[in-house]
Coordinates of C-alpha atoms in Angstrom, one line a residue:
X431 CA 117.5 -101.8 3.1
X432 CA 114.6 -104.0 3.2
X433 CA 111.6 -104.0 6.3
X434 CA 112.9 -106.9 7.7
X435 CA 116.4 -105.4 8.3
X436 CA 114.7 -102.1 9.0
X437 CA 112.8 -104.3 11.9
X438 CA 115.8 -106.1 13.5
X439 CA 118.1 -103.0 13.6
X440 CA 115.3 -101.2 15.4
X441 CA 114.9 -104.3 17.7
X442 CA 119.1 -104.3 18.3
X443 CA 118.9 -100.4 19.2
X444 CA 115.7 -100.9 21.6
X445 CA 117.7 -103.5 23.4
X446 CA 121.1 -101.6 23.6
X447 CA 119.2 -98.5 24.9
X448 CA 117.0 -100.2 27.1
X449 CA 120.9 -101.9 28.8
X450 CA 122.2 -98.3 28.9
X451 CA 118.9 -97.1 30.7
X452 CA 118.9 -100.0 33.0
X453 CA 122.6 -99.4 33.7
X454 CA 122.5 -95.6 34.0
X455 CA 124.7 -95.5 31.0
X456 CA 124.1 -93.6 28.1
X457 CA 123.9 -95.2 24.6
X458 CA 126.5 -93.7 21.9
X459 CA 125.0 -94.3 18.4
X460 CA 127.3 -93.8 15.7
X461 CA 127.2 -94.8 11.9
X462 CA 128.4 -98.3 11.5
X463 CA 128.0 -100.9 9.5
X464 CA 125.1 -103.3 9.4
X465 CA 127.5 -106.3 10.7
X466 CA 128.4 -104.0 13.8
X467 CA 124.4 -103.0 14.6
X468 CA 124.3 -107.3 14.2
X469 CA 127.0 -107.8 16.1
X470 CA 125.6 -105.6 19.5
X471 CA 122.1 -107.3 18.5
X472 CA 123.9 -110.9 19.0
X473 CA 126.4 -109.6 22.2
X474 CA 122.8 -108.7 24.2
X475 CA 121.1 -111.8 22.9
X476 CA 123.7 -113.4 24.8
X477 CA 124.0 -111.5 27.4
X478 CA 120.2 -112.1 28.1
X479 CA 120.7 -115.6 28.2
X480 CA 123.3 -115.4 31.0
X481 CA 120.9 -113.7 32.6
X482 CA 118.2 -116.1 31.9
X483 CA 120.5 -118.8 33.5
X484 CA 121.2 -117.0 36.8
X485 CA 124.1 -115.2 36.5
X486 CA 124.6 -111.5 38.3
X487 CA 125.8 -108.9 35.6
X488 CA 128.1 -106.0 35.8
X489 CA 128.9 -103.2 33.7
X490 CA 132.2 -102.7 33.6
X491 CA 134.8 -99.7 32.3
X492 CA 131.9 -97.2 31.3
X493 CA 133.8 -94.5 29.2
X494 CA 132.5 -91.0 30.1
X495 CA 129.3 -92.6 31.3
X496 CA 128.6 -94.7 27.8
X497 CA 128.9 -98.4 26.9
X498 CA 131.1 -98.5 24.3
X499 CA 131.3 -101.5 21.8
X500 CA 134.4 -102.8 20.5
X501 CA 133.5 -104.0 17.0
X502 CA 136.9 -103.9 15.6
X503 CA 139.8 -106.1 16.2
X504 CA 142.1 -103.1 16.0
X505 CA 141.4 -101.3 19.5
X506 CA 142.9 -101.4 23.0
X507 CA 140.0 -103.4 25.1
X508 CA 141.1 -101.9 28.3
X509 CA 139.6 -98.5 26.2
X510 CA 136.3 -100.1 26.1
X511 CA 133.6 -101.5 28.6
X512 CA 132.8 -105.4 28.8
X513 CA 130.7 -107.4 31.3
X514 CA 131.6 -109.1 33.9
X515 CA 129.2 -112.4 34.7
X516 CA 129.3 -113.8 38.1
X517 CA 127.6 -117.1 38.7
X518 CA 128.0 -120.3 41.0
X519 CA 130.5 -121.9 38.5
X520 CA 132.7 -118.7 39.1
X521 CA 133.5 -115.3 37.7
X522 CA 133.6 -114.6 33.8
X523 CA 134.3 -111.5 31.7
X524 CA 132.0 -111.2 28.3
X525 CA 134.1 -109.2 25.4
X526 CA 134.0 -108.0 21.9
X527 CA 136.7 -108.3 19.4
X528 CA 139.8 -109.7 22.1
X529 CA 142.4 -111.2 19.3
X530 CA 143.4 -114.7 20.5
X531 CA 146.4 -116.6 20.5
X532 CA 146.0 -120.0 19.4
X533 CA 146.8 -123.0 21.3
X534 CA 147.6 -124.8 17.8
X535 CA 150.4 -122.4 17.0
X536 CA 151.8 -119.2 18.0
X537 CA 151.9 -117.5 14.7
X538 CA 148.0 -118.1 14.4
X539 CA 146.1 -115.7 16.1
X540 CA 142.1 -114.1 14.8
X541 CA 139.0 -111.9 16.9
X542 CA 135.7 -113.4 17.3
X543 CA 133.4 -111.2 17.4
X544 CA 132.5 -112.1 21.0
X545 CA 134.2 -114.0 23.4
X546 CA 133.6 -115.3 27.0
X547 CA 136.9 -115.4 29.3
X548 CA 137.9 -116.5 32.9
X549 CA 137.9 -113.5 35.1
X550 CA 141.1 -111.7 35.2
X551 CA 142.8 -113.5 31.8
X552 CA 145.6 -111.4 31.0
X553 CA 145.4 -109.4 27.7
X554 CA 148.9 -109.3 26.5
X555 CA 150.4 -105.8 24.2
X556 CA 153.0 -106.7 22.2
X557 CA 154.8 -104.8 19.6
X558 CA 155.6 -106.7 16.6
X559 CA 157.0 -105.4 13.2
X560 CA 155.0 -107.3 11.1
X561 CA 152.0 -106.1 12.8
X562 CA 151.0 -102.0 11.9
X563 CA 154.9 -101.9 11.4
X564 CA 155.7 -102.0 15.1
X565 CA 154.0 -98.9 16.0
X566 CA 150.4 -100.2 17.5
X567 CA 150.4 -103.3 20.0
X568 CA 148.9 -106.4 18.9
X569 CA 146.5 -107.5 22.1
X570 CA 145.9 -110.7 22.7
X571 CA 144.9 -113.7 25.0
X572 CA 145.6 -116.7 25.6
X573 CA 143.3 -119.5 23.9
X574 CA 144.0 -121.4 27.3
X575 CA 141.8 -118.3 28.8
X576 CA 138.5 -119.1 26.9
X577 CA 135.5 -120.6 27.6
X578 CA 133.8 -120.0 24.4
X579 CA 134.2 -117.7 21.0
X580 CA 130.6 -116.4 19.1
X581 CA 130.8 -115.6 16.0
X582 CA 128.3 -113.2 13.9
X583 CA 127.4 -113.1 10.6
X584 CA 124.6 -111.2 9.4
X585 CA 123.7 -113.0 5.6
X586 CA 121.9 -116.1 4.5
X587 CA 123.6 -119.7 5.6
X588 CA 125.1 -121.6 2.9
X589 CA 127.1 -124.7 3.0
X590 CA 131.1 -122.9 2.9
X591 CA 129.5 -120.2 5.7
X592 CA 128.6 -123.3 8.2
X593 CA 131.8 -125.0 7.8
X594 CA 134.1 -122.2 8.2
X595 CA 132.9 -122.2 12.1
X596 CA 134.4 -125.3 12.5
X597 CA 137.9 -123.8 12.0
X598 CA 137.6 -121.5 14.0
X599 CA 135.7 -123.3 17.0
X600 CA 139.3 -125.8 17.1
X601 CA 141.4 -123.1 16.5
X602 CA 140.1 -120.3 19.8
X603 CA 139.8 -123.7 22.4
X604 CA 142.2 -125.0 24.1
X605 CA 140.4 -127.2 26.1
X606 CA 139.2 -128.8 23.3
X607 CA 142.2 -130.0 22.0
X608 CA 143.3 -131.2 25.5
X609 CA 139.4 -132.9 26.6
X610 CA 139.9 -136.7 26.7
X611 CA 137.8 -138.0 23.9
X612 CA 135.6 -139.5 26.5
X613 CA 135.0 -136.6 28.2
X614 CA 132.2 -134.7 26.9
X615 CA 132.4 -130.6 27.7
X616 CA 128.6 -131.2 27.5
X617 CA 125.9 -130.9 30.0
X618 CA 122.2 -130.6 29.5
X619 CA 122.7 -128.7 33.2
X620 CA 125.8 -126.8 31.7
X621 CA 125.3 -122.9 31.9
X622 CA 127.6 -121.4 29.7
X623 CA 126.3 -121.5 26.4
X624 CA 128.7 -123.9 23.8
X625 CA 130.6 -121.6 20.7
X626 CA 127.9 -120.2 18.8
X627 CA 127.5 -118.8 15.5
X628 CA 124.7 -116.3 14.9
X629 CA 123.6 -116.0 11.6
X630 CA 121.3 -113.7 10.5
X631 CA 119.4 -115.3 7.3
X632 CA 116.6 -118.3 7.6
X633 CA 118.3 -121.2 6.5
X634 CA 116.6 -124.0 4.0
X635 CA 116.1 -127.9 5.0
X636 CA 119.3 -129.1 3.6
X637 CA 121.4 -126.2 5.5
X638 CA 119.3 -126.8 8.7
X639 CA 120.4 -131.1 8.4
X640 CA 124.2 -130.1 7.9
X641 CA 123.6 -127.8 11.2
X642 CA 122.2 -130.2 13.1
X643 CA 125.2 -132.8 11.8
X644 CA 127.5 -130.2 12.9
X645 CA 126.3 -129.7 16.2
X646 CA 126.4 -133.5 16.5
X647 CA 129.7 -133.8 15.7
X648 CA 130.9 -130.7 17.7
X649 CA 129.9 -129.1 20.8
X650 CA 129.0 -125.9 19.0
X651 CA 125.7 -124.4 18.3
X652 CA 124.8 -122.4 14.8
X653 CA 121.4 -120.2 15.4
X654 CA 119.9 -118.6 12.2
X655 CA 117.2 -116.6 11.7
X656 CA 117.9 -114.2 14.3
X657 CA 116.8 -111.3 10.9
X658 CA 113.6 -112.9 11.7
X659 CA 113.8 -111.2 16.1
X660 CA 114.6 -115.2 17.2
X661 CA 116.9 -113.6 19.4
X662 CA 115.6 -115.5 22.9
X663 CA 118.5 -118.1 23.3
X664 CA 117.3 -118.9 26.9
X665 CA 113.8 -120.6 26.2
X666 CA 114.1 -121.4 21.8
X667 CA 112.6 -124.2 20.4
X668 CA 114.9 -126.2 20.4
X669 CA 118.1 -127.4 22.9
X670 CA 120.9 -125.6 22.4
X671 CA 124.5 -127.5 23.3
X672 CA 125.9 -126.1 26.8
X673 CA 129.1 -126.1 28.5
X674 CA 129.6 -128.0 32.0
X675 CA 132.7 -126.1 33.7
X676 CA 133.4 -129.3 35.0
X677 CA 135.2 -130.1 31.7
X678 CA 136.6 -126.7 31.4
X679 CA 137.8 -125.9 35.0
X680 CA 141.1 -127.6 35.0
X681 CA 142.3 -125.5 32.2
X682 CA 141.6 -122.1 34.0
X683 CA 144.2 -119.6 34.7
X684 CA 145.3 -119.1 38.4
X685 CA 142.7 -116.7 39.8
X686 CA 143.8 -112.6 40.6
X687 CA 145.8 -112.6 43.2
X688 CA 144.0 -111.4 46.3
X689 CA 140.6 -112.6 44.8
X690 CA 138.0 -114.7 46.7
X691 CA 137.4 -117.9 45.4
X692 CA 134.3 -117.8 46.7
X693 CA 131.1 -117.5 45.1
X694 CA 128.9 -114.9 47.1
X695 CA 125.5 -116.9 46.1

């Protein structure tokens, strides 16, 4: 492993303890994979930038005291901890590897690596016997639940790498498919950050035109460098594409029962 990915991984561990202190949790490292350590790096970049934006966190489903990650699509969220995000456009759940049925078709279904939800979106376990044989549930939710799939990829951008996002931003948003074409989901005053891909390698002129084309034609973001600690999404360089719930609300599912609608703040 080179200095620079000595540097980062050290930077993603300061931040994930420095959560766990602030939150009187205890951080639970384990061997994993470089993509995981990139993944967590990316989940707290973003969950500064809610922060940076105004929105109240909460810790939510500490196991035995610890945060624990999800960064496998193969395990039961409700046996991990997620955040909940509570701001004046509503109440929001930030999670990690949620599987997602797609709006496009029911057979297609695929985990982001991190997803923001409407509070209270029901996961759904069902047993399937093309999936593990019928013995494990497949979880899922709703593409009609999400406000916006990250994705996280710690390599060097190349042309195939940047394109591949599209599929997958049209395939996890419902509300995309249903916006009227003249009806933009976004908002320089928007909050919630629009579907981002994080990638981890600096990316050359040509790569950085066919981003900024993409996020032209899209209302997706793709950040790269992040190898490089540009992990301040809240005041970058340059604008970053944001969501207006205004666009989105409609499409929401009906709140908890018994839950106020209204926002404390």
């Amino acid at each position: 492993m080179s200095s620079k990915h000595d540097e980062w991984v050290k930077s993603v561990e300061k931040r994930a303890k420095e959560f766990a202190k602030k939150h009187s949790a205890t951080y639970n490292k384990k061997k994993r994979e470089l993509s995981a350590s990139f993944e967590i790096g990316c989940f707290h970049a973003l969950l500064n930038y809610y922060k940076g934006v105004g929105y109240n966190v909460s810790v939510e489903n500490l196991v035995d005291g610890e945060y624990r990650y999800l960064t496998t699509p193969n395990g039961n969220p409700d046996n991990f901890s997620y955040i909940l995000l509570s701001g004046k456009d509503g109440y929001f759940e930030l999670r990690q590897q949620v599987r997602i049925f797609s709006h496009l078709d029911g057979d297609i279904a695929f985990a982001p690596d991190i997803v923001v939800l409407f509070k209270g979106s029901e996961i759904s376990a069902i047993k399937d016997d093309d999936y593990a044989s019928g013995k494990r549930p497949f979880y899922t939710v709703s593409s009609k639940s999400v406000v916006a799939v990250h994705e996280c990829k710690s390599m060097v951008p190349f042309p195939e790498l940047l394109v591949s996002f599209i599929g997958m931003f049209v395939t996890a948003h419902g509300w995309y498919r249903d916006a009227d074409d003249d009806d933009s989901p976004l908002s320089e005053s928007g909050l919630h950050l629009a579907p981002t891909m994080f990638v981890g390698g600096t990316a050359r002129a040509m790569h950085l035109k066919m981003i900024r084309a993409i996020e032209r034609t899209y209302p997706v973001n793709i950040v790269v460098g992040l190898h490089q600690g540009t992990w301040n999404l809240y005041s970058g360089n340059r604008k970053l594409n944001k969501l207006t719930m205004e666009a989105l609300s409609p499409l929401k599912p009906d709140p908890v029962a018994g839950e106020d609608d209204d926002i404390p703040f």
